[in-house]
Amino acid sequence: MKITSAQFAKGARGSDSIFEDGIPQVAFIGRSNVGKSSVINFLVGQNDLAKTSSFPGRTQKINLFLINKALYFVDLPGYGYAKVPNKLKDSLRAMVNWYFFVSNCQQKKLS
Ligand SMILES: Nc1nc2c(ncn2[C@@H]2O[C@H](COP(=O)(O)OP(=O)(O)O)[C@@H](O)[C@H]2O)c(=O)[nH]1
Ligand SMILES: [Mg+2]
């Protein structure tokens, strides 16, 4: 697939109508600082569409980028090595768990 357009769509902290709009989602998951955001930038051919950082735990939202007006790339917060307070670490973990185990179940129910 050739990527011809890519825009930031939304940064969500949890339940949000964007997850129910029927547009397919391709999620990037992995430990903090492994290069998830960098891979997205490489794939779309833009240097700073997804914010990258050498500081593990900088991504604190579920960021969605609309690709070719047809699907989302979903840049998830990393887990594991985030150099952030434990409370924030817990909330990042809860966000990723919610994305995988709750939001997608809601989608199935809708269709
Ligand atoms: N050496 C090297 N560093 C990379 C590479 N990809 C990303 N990085 C760096 O690793 C750090 C974390 O990258 P980022 O994409 O923000 O990781 P994320 O937390 O998984 O989204 C940043 O400082 C990047 O510049 C790579 O292929 N090689
Ligand atoms: Mg990132």
PDB file of C-alpha atoms and ligand atoms in Angstrom:
ATOM      1  CA  MET A   1       0.000   0.000   0.000  1.00  0.00           C
ATOM      2  CA  LYS A   2       1.364   3.412  -0.946  1.00  0.00           C
ATOM      3  CA  ILE A   3       0.709   6.029   1.688  1.00  0.00           C
ATOM      4  CA  THR A   4      -0.429   9.204  -0.034  1.00  0.00           C
ATOM      5  CA  SER A   5      -1.878  11.117   2.904  1.00  0.00           C
ATOM      6  CA  ALA A   6      -1.424  11.078   6.649  1.00  0.00           C
ATOM      7  CA  GLN A   7      -2.881  13.472   9.214  1.00  0.00           C
ATOM      8  CA  PHE A   8      -3.107  13.581  12.968  1.00  0.00           C
ATOM      9  CA  ALA A   9      -6.728  12.777  13.790  1.00  0.00           C
ATOM     10  CA  LYS A  10      -6.966  12.740  17.581  1.00  0.00           C
ATOM     11  CA  GLY A  11      -5.250  12.082  20.873  1.00  0.00           C
ATOM     12  CA  ALA A  12      -7.643  10.105  23.075  1.00  0.00           C
ATOM     13  CA  ARG A  13      -7.247   9.243  26.741  1.00  0.00           C
ATOM     14  CA  GLY A  14      -9.852   6.495  26.703  1.00  0.00           C
ATOM     15  CA  SER A  15     -13.427   6.047  25.632  1.00  0.00           C
ATOM     16  CA  ASP A  16     -14.026   8.237  22.593  1.00  0.00           C
ATOM     17  CA  SER A  17     -16.428   8.173  19.649  1.00  0.00           C
ATOM     18  CA  ILE A  18     -13.467   7.982  17.247  1.00  0.00           C
ATOM     19  CA  PHE A  19     -13.038   4.316  18.209  1.00  0.00           C
ATOM     20  CA  GLU A  20     -16.538   3.585  16.991  1.00  0.00           C
ATOM     21  CA  ASP A  21     -16.477   5.350  13.622  1.00  0.00           C
ATOM     22  CA  GLY A  22     -15.940   2.090  11.700  1.00  0.00           C
ATOM     23  CA  ILE A  23     -12.564   3.074  10.219  1.00  0.00           C
ATOM     24  CA  PRO A  24     -10.057   0.199  10.537  1.00  0.00           C
ATOM     25  CA  GLN A  25      -7.236   0.643  13.029  1.00  0.00           C
ATOM     26  CA  VAL A  26      -3.670  -0.621  12.802  1.00  0.00           C
ATOM     27  CA  ALA A  27      -2.069  -0.357  16.230  1.00  0.00           C
ATOM     28  CA  PHE A  28       1.612  -0.084  17.109  1.00  0.00           C
ATOM     29  CA  ILE A  29       2.388  -1.576  20.480  1.00  0.00           C
ATOM     30  CA  GLY A  30       5.641  -2.130  22.291  1.00  0.00           C
ATOM     31  CA  ARG A  31       7.762  -1.138  25.233  1.00  0.00           C
ATOM     32  CA  SER A  32       8.521   2.511  25.849  1.00  0.00           C
ATOM     33  CA  ASN A  33      11.251   3.936  23.654  1.00  0.00           C
ATOM     34  CA  VAL A  34      11.549   1.045  21.199  1.00  0.00           C
ATOM     35  CA  GLY A  35      10.709   3.268  18.228  1.00  0.00           C
ATOM     36  CA  LYS A  36       6.942   2.926  17.689  1.00  0.00           C
ATOM     37  CA  SER A  37       6.467   6.589  16.810  1.00  0.00           C
ATOM     38  CA  SER A  38       9.607   6.574  14.650  1.00  0.00           C
ATOM     39  CA  VAL A  39       8.274   3.618  12.640  1.00  0.00           C
ATOM     40  CA  ILE A  40       5.026   5.476  11.983  1.00  0.00           C
ATOM     41  CA  ASN A  41       6.969   8.535  10.787  1.00  0.00           C
ATOM     42  CA  PHE A  42       9.089   6.355   8.518  1.00  0.00           C
ATOM     43  CA  LEU A  43       6.034   4.660   7.023  1.00  0.00           C
ATOM     44  CA  VAL A  44       4.253   7.951   6.296  1.00  0.00           C
ATOM     45  CA  GLY A  45       7.427   9.704   5.110  1.00  0.00           C
ATOM     46  CA  GLN A  46       7.141  12.577   7.607  1.00  0.00           C
ATOM     47  CA  ASN A  47       9.701  13.373  10.269  1.00  0.00           C
ATOM     48  CA  ASP A  48       7.459  14.594  13.018  1.00  0.00           C
ATOM     49  CA  LEU A  49       3.884  13.453  12.486  1.00  0.00           C
ATOM     50  CA  ALA A  50       4.128  11.156  15.526  1.00  0.00           C
ATOM     51  CA  LYS A  51       6.105  12.849  18.305  1.00  0.00           C
ATOM     52  CA  THR A  52       9.254  10.944  19.167  1.00  0.00           C
ATOM     53  CA  SER A  53      11.318  11.339  22.288  1.00  0.00           C
ATOM     54  CA  SER A  54      14.385   9.856  23.923  1.00  0.00           C
ATOM     55  CA  PHE A  55      12.447  10.105  27.203  1.00  0.00           C
ATOM     56  CA  PRO A  56      10.531   6.815  27.735  1.00  0.00           C
ATOM     57  CA  GLY A  57       6.899   7.499  28.566  1.00  0.00           C
ATOM     58  CA  ARG A  58       6.434  10.759  26.671  1.00  0.00           C
ATOM     59  CA  THR A  59       3.412   9.460  24.712  1.00  0.00           C
ATOM     60  CA  GLN A  60       0.571   9.665  27.191  1.00  0.00           C
ATOM     61  CA  LYS A  61      -2.412   9.412  24.884  1.00  0.00           C
ATOM     62  CA  ILE A  62      -3.727   7.033  22.250  1.00  0.00           C
ATOM     63  CA  ASN A  63      -2.809   9.008  19.131  1.00  0.00           C
ATOM     64  CA  LEU A  64      -4.654   8.246  15.913  1.00  0.00           C
ATOM     65  CA  PHE A  65      -3.366   9.226  12.471  1.00  0.00           C
ATOM     66  CA  LEU A  66      -5.660   9.000   9.455  1.00  0.00           C
ATOM     67  CA  ILE A  67      -3.881   7.240   6.598  1.00  0.00           C
ATOM     68  CA  ASN A  68      -5.130   7.606   3.000  1.00  0.00           C
ATOM     69  CA  LYS A  69      -8.475   8.666   4.498  1.00  0.00           C
ATOM     70  CA  ALA A  70      -9.065   4.925   4.869  1.00  0.00           C
ATOM     71  CA  LEU A  71      -7.494   3.642   8.090  1.00  0.00           C
ATOM     72  CA  TYR A  72      -5.893   4.792  11.301  1.00  0.00           C
ATOM     73  CA  PHE A  73      -2.406   4.159  12.534  1.00  0.00           C
ATOM     74  CA  VAL A  74      -2.789   4.001  16.306  1.00  0.00           C
ATOM     75  CA  ASP A  75       0.274   5.073  18.299  1.00  0.00           C
ATOM     76  CA  LEU A  76      -0.152   3.658  21.785  1.00  0.00           C
ATOM     77  CA  PRO A  77       1.714   4.717  24.907  1.00  0.00           C
ATOM     78  CA  GLY A  78       4.560   2.310  25.632  1.00  0.00           C
ATOM     79  CA  TYR A  79       4.570   0.005  28.586  1.00  0.00           C
ATOM     80  CA  GLY A  80       7.320  -1.248  30.830  1.00  0.00           C
ATOM     81  CA  TYR A  81      10.144   1.255  30.794  1.00  0.00           C
ATOM     82  CA  ALA A  82       8.256   4.536  31.072  1.00  0.00           C
ATOM     83  CA  LYS A  83      10.349   6.869  33.240  1.00  0.00           C
ATOM     84  CA  VAL A  84       7.320   8.389  34.867  1.00  0.00           C
ATOM     85  CA  PRO A  85       5.778   8.198  38.339  1.00  0.00           C
ATOM     86  CA  ASN A  86       4.103   4.867  39.173  1.00  0.00           C
ATOM     87  CA  LYS A  87       0.660   6.432  39.209  1.00  0.00           C
ATOM     88  CA  LEU A  88       1.062   7.665  35.633  1.00  0.00           C
ATOM     89  CA  LYS A  89       2.581   4.314  34.648  1.00  0.00           C
ATOM     90  CA  ASP A  90      -0.556   2.599  35.984  1.00  0.00           C
ATOM     91  CA  SER A  91      -2.793   4.935  34.033  1.00  0.00           C
ATOM     92  CA  LEU A  92      -0.819   4.320  30.801  1.00  0.00           C
ATOM     93  CA  ARG A  93      -1.111   0.568  31.348  1.00  0.00           C
ATOM     94  CA  ALA A  94      -4.851   0.933  31.985  1.00  0.00           C
ATOM     95  CA  MET A  95      -5.219   2.943  28.770  1.00  0.00           C
ATOM     96  CA  VAL A  96      -3.493   0.296  26.654  1.00  0.00           C
ATOM     97  CA  ASN A  97      -5.503  -2.504  28.330  1.00  0.00           C
ATOM     98  CA  TRP A  98      -8.690  -0.568  27.706  1.00  0.00           C
ATOM     99  CA  TYR A  99      -7.783  -0.137  24.045  1.00  0.00           C
ATOM    100  CA  PHE A 100      -7.210  -3.840  23.488  1.00  0.00           C
ATOM    101  CA  PHE A 101      -9.740  -5.465  25.739  1.00  0.00           C
ATOM    102  CA  VAL A 102     -12.619  -3.007  25.951  1.00  0.00           C
ATOM    103  CA  SER A 103     -12.758  -0.685  22.945  1.00  0.00           C
ATOM    104  CA  ASN A 104     -12.511  -3.508  20.417  1.00  0.00           C
ATOM    105  CA  CYS A 105     -15.254  -5.474  22.180  1.00  0.00           C
ATOM    106  CA  GLN A 106     -17.476  -2.409  21.892  1.00  0.00           C
ATOM    107  CA  GLN A 107     -16.764  -2.293  18.170  1.00  0.00           C
ATOM    108  CA  LYS A 108     -17.725  -5.939  17.757  1.00  0.00           C
ATOM    109  CA  LYS A 109     -20.986  -5.308  19.567  1.00  0.00           C
ATOM    110  CA  LEU A 110     -21.781  -2.426  17.234  1.00  0.00           C
ATOM    111  CA  SER A 111     -21.247  -4.363  14.007  1.00  0.00           C
TER     112      SER A 111
HETATM  113  N1  LIG B   1      19.588   4.315  17.076  1.00  0.00           N
HETATM  114  C1  LIG B   1      18.309   4.346  16.751  1.00  0.00           C
HETATM  115  N2  LIG B   1      17.494   5.111  17.477  1.00  0.00           N
HETATM  116  C2  LIG B   1      16.186   5.122  17.143  1.00  0.00           C
HETATM  117  C3  LIG B   1      15.653   4.381  16.061  1.00  0.00           C
HETATM  118  N3  LIG B   1      14.315   4.595  16.000  1.00  0.00           N
HETATM  119  C4  LIG B   1      14.041   5.459  16.990  1.00  0.00           C
HETATM  120  N4  LIG B   1      15.154   5.794  17.677  1.00  0.00           N
HETATM  121  C5  LIG B   1      15.265   6.709  18.820  1.00  0.00           C
HETATM  122  O1  LIG B   1      14.727   6.036  19.956  1.00  0.00           O
HETATM  123  C6  LIG B   1      14.038   6.964  20.789  1.00  0.00           C
HETATM  124  C7  LIG B   1      12.602   6.496  20.993  1.00  0.00           C
HETATM  125  O2  LIG B   1      11.896   6.523  19.764  1.00  0.00           O
HETATM  126  P1  LIG B   1      10.311   6.689  19.720  1.00  0.00           P
HETATM  127  O3  LIG B   1       9.914   6.509  18.288  1.00  0.00           O
HETATM  128  O4  LIG B   1       9.905   7.969  20.400  1.00  0.00           O
HETATM  129  O5  LIG B   1       9.871   5.438  20.586  1.00  0.00           O
HETATM  130  P2  LIG B   1       8.443   5.049  21.193  1.00  0.00           P
HETATM  131  O6  LIG B   1       8.475   5.441  22.637  1.00  0.00           O
HETATM  132  O7  LIG B   1       8.361   3.552  21.041  1.00  0.00           O
HETATM  133  O8  LIG B   1       7.399   5.755  20.395  1.00  0.00           O
HETATM  134  C8  LIG B   1      14.107   8.321  20.082  1.00  0.00           C
HETATM  135  O9  LIG B   1      15.144   9.073  20.682  1.00  0.00           O
HETATM  136  C9  LIG B   1      14.425   7.957  18.651  1.00  0.00           C
HETATM  137  O10 LIG B   1      15.131   8.990  17.992  1.00  0.00           O
HETATM  138  C10 LIG B   1      16.564   3.558  15.312  1.00  0.00           C
HETATM  139  O11 LIG B   1      16.205   2.870  14.361  1.00  0.00           O
HETATM  140  N5  LIG B   1      17.869   3.611  15.704  1.00  0.00           N
HETATM  141 MG    MG B   2       5.915   7.076  21.045  1.00  0.00          MG
END
